[in-house]
Tab-separated table of C-alpha atoms and ligand atoms in Angstrom:
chain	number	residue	atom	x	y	z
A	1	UNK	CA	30.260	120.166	-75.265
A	2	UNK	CA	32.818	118.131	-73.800
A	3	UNK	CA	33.233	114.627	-75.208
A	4	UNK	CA	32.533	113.146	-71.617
A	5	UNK	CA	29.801	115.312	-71.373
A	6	UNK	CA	26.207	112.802	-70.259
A	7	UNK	CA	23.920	113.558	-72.759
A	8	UNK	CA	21.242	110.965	-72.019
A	9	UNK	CA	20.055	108.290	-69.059
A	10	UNK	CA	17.434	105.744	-70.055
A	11	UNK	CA	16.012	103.281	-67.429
A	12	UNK	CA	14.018	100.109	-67.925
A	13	UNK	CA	12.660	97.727	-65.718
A	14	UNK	CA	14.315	94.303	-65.829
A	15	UNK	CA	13.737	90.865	-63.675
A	16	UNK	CA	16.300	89.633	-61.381
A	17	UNK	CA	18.145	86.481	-60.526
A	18	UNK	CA	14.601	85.777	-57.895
A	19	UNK	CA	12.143	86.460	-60.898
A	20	UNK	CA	11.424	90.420	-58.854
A	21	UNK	CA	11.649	92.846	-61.023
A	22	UNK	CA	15.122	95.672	-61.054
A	23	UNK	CA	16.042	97.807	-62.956
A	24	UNK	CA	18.999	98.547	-65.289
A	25	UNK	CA	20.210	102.188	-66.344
A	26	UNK	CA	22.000	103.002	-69.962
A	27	UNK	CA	24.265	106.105	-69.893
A	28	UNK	CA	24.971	107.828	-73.063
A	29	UNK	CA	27.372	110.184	-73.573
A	30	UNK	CA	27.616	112.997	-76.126
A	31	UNK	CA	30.596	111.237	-78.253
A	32	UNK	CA	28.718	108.062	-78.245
A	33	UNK	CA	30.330	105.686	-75.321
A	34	UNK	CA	28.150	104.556	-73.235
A	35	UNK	CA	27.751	102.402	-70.192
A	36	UNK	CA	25.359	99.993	-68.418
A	37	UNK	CA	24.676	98.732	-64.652
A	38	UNK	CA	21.600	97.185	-63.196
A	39	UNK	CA	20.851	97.147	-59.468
A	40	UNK	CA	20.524	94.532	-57.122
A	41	UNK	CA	17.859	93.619	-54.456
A	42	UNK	CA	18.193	92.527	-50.861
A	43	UNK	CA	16.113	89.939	-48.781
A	44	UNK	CA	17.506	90.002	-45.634
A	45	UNK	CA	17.411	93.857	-45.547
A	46	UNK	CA	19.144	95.983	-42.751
A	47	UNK	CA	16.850	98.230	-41.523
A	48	UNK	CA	19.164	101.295	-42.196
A	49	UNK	CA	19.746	100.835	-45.969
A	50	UNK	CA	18.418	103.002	-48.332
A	51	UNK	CA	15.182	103.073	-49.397
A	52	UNK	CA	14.306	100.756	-52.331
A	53	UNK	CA	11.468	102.046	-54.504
A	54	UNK	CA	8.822	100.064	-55.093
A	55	UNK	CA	5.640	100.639	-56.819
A	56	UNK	CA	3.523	99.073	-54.148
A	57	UNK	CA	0.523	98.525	-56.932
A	58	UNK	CA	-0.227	94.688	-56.316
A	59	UNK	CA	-1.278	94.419	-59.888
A	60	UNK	CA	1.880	94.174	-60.973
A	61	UNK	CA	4.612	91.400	-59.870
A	62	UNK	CA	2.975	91.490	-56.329
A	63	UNK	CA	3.866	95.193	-55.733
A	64	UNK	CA	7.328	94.662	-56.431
A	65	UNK	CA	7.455	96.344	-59.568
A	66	UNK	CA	9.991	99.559	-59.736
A	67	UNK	CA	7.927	101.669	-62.411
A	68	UNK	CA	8.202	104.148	-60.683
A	69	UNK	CA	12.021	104.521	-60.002
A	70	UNK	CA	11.590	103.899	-63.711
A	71	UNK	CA	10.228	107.257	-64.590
A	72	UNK	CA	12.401	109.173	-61.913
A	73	UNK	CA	15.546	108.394	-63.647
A	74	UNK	CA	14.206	109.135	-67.046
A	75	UNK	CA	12.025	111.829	-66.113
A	76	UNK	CA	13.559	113.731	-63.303
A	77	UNK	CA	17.673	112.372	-62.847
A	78	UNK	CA	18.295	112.485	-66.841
A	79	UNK	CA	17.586	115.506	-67.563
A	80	UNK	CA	19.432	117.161	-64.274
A	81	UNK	CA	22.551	115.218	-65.093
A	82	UNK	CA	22.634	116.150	-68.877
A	83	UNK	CA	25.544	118.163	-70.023
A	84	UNK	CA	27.279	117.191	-66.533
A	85	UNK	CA	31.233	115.565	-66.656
A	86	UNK	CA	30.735	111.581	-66.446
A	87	UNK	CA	34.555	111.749	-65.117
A	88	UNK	CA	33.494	113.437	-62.619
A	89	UNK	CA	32.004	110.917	-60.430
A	90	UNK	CA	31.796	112.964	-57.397
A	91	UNK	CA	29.529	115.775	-58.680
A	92	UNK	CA	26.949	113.533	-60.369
A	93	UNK	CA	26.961	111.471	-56.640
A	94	UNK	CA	26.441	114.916	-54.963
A	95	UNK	CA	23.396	116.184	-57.653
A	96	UNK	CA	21.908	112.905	-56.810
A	97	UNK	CA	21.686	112.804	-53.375
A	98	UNK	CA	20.152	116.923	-53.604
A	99	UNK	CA	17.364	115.543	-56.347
A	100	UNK	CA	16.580	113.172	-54.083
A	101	UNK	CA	16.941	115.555	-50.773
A	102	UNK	CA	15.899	112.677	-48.167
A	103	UNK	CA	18.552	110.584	-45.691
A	104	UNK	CA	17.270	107.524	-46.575
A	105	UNK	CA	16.963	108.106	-50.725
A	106	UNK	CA	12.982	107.312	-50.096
A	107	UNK	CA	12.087	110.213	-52.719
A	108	UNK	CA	13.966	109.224	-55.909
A	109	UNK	CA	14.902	105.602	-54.946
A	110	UNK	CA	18.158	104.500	-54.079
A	111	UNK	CA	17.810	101.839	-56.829
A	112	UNK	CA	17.142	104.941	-59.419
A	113	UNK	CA	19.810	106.656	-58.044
A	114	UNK	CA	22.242	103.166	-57.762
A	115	UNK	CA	21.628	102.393	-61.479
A	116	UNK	CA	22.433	105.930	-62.485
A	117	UNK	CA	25.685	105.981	-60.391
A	118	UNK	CA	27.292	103.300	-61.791
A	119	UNK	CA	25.902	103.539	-65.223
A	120	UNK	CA	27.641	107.029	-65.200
A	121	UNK	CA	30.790	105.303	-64.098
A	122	UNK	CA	30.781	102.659	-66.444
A	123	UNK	CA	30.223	105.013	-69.439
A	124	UNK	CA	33.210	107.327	-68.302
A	125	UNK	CA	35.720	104.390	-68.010
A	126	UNK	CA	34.298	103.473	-71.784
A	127	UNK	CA	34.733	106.930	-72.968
A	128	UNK	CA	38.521	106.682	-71.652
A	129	UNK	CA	38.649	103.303	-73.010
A	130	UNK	CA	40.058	101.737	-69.624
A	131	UNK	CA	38.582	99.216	-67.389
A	132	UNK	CA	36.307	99.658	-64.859
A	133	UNK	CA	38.834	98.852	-61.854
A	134	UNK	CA	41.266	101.040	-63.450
A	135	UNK	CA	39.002	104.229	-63.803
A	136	UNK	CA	37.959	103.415	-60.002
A	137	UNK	CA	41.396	102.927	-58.235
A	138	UNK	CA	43.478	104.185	-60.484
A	139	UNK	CA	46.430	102.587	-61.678
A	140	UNK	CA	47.344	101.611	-57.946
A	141	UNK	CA	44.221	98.491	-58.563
A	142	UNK	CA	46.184	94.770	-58.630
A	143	UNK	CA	44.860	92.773	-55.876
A	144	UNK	CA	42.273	90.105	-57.032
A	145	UNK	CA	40.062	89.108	-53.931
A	146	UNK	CA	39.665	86.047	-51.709
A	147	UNK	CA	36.238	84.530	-52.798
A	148	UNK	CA	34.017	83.825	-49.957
A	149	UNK	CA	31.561	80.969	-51.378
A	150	UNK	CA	28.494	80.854	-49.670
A	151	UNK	CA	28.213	77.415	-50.617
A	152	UNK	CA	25.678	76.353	-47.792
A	153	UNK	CA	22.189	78.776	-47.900
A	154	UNK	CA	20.044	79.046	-45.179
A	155	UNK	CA	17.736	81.877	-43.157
A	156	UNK	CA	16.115	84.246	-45.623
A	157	UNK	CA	17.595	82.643	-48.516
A	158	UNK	CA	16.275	78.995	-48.495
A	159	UNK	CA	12.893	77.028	-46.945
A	160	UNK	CA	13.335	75.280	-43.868
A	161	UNK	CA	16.689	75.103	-43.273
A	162	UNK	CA	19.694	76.234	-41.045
A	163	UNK	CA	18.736	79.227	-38.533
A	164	UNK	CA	21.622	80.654	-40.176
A	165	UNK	CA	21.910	82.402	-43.207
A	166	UNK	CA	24.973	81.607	-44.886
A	167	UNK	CA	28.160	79.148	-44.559
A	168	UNK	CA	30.892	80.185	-47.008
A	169	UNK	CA	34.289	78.429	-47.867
A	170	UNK	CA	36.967	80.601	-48.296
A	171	UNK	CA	40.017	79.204	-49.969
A	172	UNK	CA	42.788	81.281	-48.438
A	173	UNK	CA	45.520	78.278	-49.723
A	174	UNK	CA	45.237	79.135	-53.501
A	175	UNK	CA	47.937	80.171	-55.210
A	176	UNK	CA	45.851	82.227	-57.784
A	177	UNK	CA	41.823	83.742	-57.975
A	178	UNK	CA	41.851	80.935	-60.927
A	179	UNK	CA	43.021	78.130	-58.902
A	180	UNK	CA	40.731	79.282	-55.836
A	181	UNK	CA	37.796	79.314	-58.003
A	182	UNK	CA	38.757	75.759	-59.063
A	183	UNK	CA	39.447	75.102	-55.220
A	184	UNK	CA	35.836	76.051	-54.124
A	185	UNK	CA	34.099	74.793	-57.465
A	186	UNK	CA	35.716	71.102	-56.266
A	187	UNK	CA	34.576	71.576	-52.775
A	188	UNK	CA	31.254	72.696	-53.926
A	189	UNK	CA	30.684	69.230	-55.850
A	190	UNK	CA	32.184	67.258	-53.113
A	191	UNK	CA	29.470	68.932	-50.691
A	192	UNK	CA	26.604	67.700	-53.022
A	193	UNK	CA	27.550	64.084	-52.751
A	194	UNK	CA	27.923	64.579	-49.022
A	195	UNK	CA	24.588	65.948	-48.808
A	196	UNK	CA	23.785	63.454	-51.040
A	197	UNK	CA	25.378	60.368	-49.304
A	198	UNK	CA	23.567	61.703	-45.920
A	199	UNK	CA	19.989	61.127	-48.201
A	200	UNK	CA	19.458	65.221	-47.789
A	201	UNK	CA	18.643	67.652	-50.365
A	202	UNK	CA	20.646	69.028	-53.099
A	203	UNK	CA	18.675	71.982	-54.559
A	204	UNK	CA	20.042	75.081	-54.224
A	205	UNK	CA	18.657	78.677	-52.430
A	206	UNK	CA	19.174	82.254	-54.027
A	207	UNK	CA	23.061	82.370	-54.115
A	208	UNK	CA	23.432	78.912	-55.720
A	209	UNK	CA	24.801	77.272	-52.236
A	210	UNK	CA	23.118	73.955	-51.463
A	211	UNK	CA	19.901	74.328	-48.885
A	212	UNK	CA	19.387	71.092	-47.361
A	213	UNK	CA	17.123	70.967	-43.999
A	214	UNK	CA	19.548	70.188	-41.339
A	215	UNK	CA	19.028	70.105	-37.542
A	216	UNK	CA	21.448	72.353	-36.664
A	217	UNK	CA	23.831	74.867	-37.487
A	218	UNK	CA	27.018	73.101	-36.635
A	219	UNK	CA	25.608	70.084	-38.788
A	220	UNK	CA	26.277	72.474	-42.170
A	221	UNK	CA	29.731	72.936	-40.595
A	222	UNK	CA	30.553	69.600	-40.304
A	223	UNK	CA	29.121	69.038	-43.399
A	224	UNK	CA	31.286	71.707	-45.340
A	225	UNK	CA	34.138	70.185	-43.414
A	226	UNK	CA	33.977	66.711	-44.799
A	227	UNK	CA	33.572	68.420	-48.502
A	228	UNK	CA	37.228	69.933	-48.247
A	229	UNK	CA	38.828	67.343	-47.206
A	230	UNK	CA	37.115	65.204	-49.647
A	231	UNK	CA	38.021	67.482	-52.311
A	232	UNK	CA	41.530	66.904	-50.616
A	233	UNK	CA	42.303	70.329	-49.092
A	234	UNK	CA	42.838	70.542	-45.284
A	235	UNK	CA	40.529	72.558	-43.373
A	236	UNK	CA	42.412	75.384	-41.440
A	237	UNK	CA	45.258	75.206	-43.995
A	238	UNK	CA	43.908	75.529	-47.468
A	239	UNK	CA	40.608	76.538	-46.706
A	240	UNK	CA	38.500	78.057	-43.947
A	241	UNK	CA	34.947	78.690	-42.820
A	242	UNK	CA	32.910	81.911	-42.976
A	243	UNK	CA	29.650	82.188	-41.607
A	244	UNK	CA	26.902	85.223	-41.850
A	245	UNK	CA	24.164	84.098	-39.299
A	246	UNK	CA	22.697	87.311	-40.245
A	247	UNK	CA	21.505	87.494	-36.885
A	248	UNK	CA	19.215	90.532	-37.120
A	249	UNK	CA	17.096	88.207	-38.727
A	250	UNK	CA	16.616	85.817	-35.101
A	251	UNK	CA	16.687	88.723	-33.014
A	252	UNK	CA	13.728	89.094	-30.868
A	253	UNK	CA	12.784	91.112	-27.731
A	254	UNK	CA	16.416	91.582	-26.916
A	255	UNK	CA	17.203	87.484	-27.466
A	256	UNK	CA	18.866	85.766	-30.096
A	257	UNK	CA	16.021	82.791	-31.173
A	258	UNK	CA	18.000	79.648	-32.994
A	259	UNK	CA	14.492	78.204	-33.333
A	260	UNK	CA	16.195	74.821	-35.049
A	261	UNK	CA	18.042	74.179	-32.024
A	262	UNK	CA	15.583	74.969	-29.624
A	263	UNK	CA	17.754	78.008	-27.885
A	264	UNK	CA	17.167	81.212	-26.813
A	265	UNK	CA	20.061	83.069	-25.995
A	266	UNK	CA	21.371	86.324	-24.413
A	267	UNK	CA	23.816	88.613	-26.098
A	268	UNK	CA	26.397	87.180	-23.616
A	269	UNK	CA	25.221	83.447	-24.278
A	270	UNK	CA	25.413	84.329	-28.203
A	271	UNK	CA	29.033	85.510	-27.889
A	272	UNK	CA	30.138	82.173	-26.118
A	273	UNK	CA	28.275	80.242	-28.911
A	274	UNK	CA	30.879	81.700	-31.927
A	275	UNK	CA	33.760	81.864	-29.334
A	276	UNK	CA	33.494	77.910	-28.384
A	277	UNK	CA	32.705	77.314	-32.613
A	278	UNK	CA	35.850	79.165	-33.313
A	279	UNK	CA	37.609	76.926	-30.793
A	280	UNK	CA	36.100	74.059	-32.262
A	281	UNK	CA	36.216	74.628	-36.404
A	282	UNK	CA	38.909	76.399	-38.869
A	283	UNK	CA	36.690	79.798	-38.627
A	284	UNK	CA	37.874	82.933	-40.200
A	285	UNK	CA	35.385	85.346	-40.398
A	286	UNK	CA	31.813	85.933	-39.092
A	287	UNK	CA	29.421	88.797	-40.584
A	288	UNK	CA	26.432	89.606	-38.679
A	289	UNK	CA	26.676	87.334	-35.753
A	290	UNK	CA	24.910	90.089	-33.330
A	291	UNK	CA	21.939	91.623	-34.540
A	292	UNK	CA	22.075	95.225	-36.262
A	293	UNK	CA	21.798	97.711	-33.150
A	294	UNK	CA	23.033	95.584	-30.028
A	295	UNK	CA	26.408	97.689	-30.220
A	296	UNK	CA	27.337	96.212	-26.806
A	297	UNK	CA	27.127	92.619	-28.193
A	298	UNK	CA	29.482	94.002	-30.950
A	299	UNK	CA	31.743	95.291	-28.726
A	300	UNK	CA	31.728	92.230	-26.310
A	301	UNK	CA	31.741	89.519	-29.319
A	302	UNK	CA	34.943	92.153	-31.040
A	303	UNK	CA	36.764	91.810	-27.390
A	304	UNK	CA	36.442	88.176	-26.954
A	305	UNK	CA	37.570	87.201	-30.778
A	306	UNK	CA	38.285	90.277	-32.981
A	307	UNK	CA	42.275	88.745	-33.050
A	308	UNK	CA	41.603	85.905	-34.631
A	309	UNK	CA	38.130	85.792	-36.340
A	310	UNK	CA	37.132	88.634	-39.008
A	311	UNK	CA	34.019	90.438	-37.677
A	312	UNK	CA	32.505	91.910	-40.311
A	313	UNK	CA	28.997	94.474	-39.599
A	314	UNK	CA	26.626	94.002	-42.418
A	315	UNK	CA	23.210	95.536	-41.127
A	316	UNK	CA	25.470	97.013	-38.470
A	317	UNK	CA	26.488	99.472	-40.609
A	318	UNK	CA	24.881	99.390	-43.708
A	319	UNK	CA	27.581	100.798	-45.789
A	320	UNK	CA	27.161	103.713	-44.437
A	321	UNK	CA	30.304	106.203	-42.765
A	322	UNK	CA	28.166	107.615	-40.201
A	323	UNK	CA	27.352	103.863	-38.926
A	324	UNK	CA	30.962	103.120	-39.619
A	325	UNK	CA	32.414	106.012	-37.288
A	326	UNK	CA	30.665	104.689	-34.695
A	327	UNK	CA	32.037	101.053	-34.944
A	328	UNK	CA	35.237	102.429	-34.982
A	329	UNK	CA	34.960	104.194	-32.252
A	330	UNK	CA	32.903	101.787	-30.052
A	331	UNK	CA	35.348	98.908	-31.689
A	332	UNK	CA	32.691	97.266	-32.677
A	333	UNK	CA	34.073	94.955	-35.634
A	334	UNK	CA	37.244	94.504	-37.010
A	335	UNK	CA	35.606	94.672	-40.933
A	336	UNK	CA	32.609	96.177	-43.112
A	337	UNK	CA	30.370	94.724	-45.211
A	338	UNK	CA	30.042	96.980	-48.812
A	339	UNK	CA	27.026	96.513	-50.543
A	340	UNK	CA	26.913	99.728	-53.382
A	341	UNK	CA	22.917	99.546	-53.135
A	342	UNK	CA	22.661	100.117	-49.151
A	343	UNK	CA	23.615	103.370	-49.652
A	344	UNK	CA	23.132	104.188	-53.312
A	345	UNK	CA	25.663	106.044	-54.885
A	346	UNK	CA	29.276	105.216	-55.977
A	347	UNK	CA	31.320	107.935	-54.032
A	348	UNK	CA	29.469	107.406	-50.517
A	349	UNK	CA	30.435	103.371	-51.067
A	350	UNK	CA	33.830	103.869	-51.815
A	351	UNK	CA	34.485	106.259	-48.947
A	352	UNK	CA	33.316	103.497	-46.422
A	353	UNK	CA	35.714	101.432	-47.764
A	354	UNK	CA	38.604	103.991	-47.090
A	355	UNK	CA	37.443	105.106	-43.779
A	356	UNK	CA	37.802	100.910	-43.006
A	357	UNK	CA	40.832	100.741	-44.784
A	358	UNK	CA	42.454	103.765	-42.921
A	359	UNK	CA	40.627	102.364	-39.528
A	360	UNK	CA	43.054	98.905	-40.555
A	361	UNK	CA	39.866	97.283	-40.869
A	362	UNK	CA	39.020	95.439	-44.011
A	363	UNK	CA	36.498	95.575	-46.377
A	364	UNK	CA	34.464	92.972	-48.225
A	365	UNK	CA	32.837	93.881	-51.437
A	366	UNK	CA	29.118	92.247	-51.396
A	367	UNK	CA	26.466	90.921	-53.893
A	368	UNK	CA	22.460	90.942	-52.692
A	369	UNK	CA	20.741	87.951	-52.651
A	370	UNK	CA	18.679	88.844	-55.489
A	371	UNK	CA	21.705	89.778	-58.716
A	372	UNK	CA	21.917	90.468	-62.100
A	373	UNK	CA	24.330	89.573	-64.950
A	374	UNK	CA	25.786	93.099	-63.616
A	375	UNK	CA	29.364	92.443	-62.979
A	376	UNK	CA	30.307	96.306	-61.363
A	377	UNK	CA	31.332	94.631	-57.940
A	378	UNK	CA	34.282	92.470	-59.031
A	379	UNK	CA	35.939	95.768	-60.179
A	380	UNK	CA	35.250	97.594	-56.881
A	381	UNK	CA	37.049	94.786	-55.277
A	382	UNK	CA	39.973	95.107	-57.819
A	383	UNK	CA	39.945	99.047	-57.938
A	384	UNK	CA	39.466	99.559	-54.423
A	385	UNK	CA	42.428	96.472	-53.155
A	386	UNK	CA	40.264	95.160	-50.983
A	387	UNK	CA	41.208	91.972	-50.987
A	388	UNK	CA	37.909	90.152	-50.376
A	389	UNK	CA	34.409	89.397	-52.373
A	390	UNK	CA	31.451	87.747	-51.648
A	391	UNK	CA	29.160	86.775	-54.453
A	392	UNK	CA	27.440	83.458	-53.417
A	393	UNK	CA	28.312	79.949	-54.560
A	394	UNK	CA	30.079	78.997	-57.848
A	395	UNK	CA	26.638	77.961	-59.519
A	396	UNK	CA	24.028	80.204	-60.759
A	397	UNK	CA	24.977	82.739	-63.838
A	398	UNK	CA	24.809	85.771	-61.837
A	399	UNK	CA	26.746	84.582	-59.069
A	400	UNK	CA	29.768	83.329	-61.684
A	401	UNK	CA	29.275	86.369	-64.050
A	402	UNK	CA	31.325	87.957	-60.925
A	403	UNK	CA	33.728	85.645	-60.852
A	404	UNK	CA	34.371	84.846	-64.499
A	405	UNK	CA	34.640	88.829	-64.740
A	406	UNK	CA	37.602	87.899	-61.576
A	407	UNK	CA	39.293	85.696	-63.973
A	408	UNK	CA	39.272	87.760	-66.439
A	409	UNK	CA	40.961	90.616	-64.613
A	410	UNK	CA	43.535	88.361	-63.424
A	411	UNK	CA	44.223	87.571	-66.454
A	412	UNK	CA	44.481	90.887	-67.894
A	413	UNK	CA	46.666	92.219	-64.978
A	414	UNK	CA	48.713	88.917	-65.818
A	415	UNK	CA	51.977	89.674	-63.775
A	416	UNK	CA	50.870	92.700	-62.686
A	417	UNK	CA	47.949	90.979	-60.464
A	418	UNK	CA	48.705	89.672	-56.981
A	419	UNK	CA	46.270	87.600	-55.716
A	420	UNK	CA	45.018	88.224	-52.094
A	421	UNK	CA	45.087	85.220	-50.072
A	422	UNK	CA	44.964	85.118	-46.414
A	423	UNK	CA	47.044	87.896	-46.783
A	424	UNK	CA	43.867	89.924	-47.525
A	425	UNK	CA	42.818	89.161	-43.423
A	426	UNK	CA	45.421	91.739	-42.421
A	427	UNK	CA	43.105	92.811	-39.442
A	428	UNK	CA	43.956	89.493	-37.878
A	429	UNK	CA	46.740	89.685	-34.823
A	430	UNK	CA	46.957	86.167	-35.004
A	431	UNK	CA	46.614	84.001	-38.475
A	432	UNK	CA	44.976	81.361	-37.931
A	433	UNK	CA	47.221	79.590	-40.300
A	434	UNK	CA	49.995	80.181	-38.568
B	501	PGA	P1	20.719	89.907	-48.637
B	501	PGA	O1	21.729	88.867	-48.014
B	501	PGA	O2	21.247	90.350	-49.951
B	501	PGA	O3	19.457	89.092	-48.730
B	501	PGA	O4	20.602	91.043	-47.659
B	501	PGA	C1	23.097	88.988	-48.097
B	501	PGA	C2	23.727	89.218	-46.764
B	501	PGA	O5	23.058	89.279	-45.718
B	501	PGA	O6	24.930	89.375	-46.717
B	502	ZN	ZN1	24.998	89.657	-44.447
C-alpha cells in the first residue's frame, strides 16, 4: 500500500464557538501521518448551501446534534475512502459527492463530507511534511490577505441591534498582515471606549465585534469612524469600511425591510441607499447588500458602483460555480464570497475561486458565524492568493486562531511573503485611495 494511502476516518461530535454541536474528522493514513479539520456552522444561511445534517431529535442539544453525520463518516465515507491516494484530493472530492448522490449533499451531510475533505487534505500535506498553503497552491502561495474585521455585529449575529449584519474595518494602509492585525486590534479597543463614552453596550455577538443597540445603521458607521481616527489612522487612507447587510435576511415580499429605521424600500430605493453611503463614508466593499435571488438588483447595484465599491455575492452564490457562471454572465458582482462548508468539499471550493479569479473578480475566503479552533481557511487564503479573509473581530479564540495561524505564515514565508493590501481590490477601476 502506498504510504499516502487513507487507511482510516474517525468522526466525533464536538461543540462550537455558539455552544451547537460540529463535528471534527481525524484522517489516518497507512504510514501514520495524519490530519484534522472540524466544520463550521452558519446562522444566517443562504438558502442554496448545502445541506447541513442535523439529527433533528430534540432530546439532544435542541435537535442540533450531528450524530448522525457522525456515523456516516465512520460508517459509510471511511470505509469507501480506505486504501484511496490522500494526494489525490480530487478523487476523494469526486467519491464523496457519488456516496452522497444528492445536489444539495442532504444524504451524507455536507458537514460529514466537509470534515472528511479537509481532514484528507490536511493529512496529505502532513504525510509530505509541507504546509497546508503549500500542498494547496503549490509553491506559487505568498500573498497574506487583507483582514476584514467585522468589528461591529448586528442582524443574525447579535440581539437587538443594527438591521445590518456586519460592519468590518479593513486596514488596507498596513505595511504587513502583522502590523494590520495590530492596526485593527487598536481600532477595535478605541471602538469600545466610543461605545463606551456614548453610555452603549460593549458585549460582543458571535464573531467577537461589539453589538451595541443603535438606531441606525449609519450610527455603527459613524461610530467605527471615530474609532480609526482615534486610534490615529485616517479613514479612506489607512483604513476603510466593509459592510455585509446580509440583506437576504430583511428581504420580504419583494422589499428590503430596515425595520430600525422605519423603511421599506424597493430594489431601486436599496441601490440609492449604498450608492449615497459610498458617497458619504470611505466604503470599500459591500457583501450581500441585495438579497440572494433579486439578480436584477445585483445587476443594477454592480452598474451603479461595481468601479469603486467591491460587491461581493455571499447567499448569491453560495460558493457554488453554477451560481457563479451566472453572476458572471449577468455581471452581477464584481467578487465571491468562499465559505468551504456551502458547498462541502475542497476541490468544488477552490474551483469557485479560480473561475472568480479568471472572471478578474476577487475572492474572499470566509469563516461561519459559528467556528472552531480549525484554522484550514487562513491557508486557503494563502494557497489560493486571494488576497482577502474574513474571520470576524480580533477577540474571541476562534476568530484569532485564524489570524495568529496569518502571522505565523507570514512569518514563515518571511521575505518570500507579500502582503496584500489594497492591492488585493484589483477588481476596482478606480482606488478609492487614489
Ligand atoms: P453566517 O454569517 O456564517 O451566519 O452565515 C456570515 C456571513 O453572512 O457572511
Ligand atoms: Zn455574508
Amino acid at each position: 500500500m502506498a504510504e499516502s494511502a487513507i487507511s482510516s476516518l474517525r468522526a466525533r461530535e464536538i461543540l462550537d464557538s455558539r455552544g451547537n454541536p460540529t463535528l471534527e474528522v481525524r484522517a489516518e493514513l497507512s504510514d501514520g501521518s495524519w490530519g484534522w479539520a472540524a466544520v463550521p456552522s452558519g446562522a444566517s444561511t443562504g438558502k442554496h448551501e448545502a445541506v447541513e445534517l442535523r439529527d433533528g431529535d430534540a432530546a439532544r442539544f435542541g435537535g442540533l446534534g450531528v450524530l448522525k453525520a457522525v456515523a456516516n463518516v465512520n460508517r459509510v465515507i471511511a470505509p469507501a475512502l480506505a486504501g484511496m491516494p490522500a494526494n489525490d484530493q480530487e478523487a476523494v472530492d469526486r467519491k464523496l459527492i457519488e456516496l452522497d448522490g444528492t445536489v444539495n449533499k442532504s444524504r451524507l451531510g455536507a458537514n460529514a463530507i466537509l470534515g472528511s475533505s479537509l481532514a484528507v487534505a490536511h493529512a496529505a500535506a502532513n504525510q509530505m511534511g509541507i504546509p497546508l498553503y503549500h500542498y494547496l497552491g503549490g509553491w506559487d502561495s505568498y500573498v497574506i490577505p487583507v483582514p476584514m474585521l467585522n468589528i461591529l455585529n448586528g442582524g443574525k449575529h447579535a440581539a437587538d441591534a443594527t438591521d445590518f449584519q456586519e460592519f468590518m474595518v479593513v486596514p488596507t494602509g498596513a505595511e504587513s498582515f502583522a502590523h494590520a492585525l495590530q492596526m485593527a486590534a487598536e481600532v477595535y479597543h478605541s471602538l469600545k471606549s466610543v461605545l463606551q463614552g456614548r453610555g452603549l453596550n460593549t458585549n460582543v455577538g458571535d464573531e467577537g465585534g461589539f453589538a451595541p443597540s443603535l438606531k441606525s445603521n449609519a450610527e455603527a458607521v459613524e461610530a467605527i469612524l471615530s474609532a480609526v481616527e482615534k486610534a490615529g489612522y485616517q479613514p479612506g487612507r489607512d483604513c476603510f469600511i466593509a459592510l455585509d447587510p446580509a440583506a437576504s435576511e430583511f428581504y420580504q415580499d419583494g422589499h428590503y425591510v430596515l425595520s430600525r429605521e422605519g423603511k421599506v424600500l424597493d430594489r431601486q430605493e436599496m441601490v440609492e441607499y449604498y450608492v449615497k453611503w459610498a458617497d458619504l463614508y470611505p466604503i470599500i466593499s459591500i457583501e450581500d447588500g441585495m438579497a440572494e435571488d433579486d439578480w436584477e438588483g445585483w445587476q443594477l447595484l454592480t452598474e451603479k458602483l461595481g468601479e469603486r465599491v467591491q460587491l461581493v455575492g455571499d447567499d448569491l452564490y453560495v460558493t457554488s460555480v453554477e451560481r457563479l457562471t451566472k453572476g458572471i454572465e449577468l455581471g452581477a458582482s464584481n467578487s465571491i464570497l468562499i465559505k468551504l462548508n456551502q458547498v462541502g468539499t475542497l476541490t468544488a471550493t477552490m474551483a469557485a475561486v479560480r473561475m472568480a479569479q479568471h472572471a478578474g473578480w476577487t475572492a474572499v475566503v470566509s469563516h461561519r458565524s459559528g467556528e472552531t479552533e480549525d484554522t484550514t481557511i487562513a491557508d486557503l487564503a494563502v494557497g489560493l492568493n486571494t488576497g482577502m479573509i474574513k474571520a470576524g473581530a480580533p477577540c474571541r479564540s476562534e476568530r484569532t486562531a485564524k489570524y495568529n495561524r496569518l502571522l505565523r505564515i507570514e512569518s514563515e514565508l518571511a521575505g518570500e511573503a507579500s502582503f496584500a493590501g489594497m492591492k488585493a481590490f484589483n477588481n476596482l477601476k478606480s482606488r478609492p485611495d487614489e
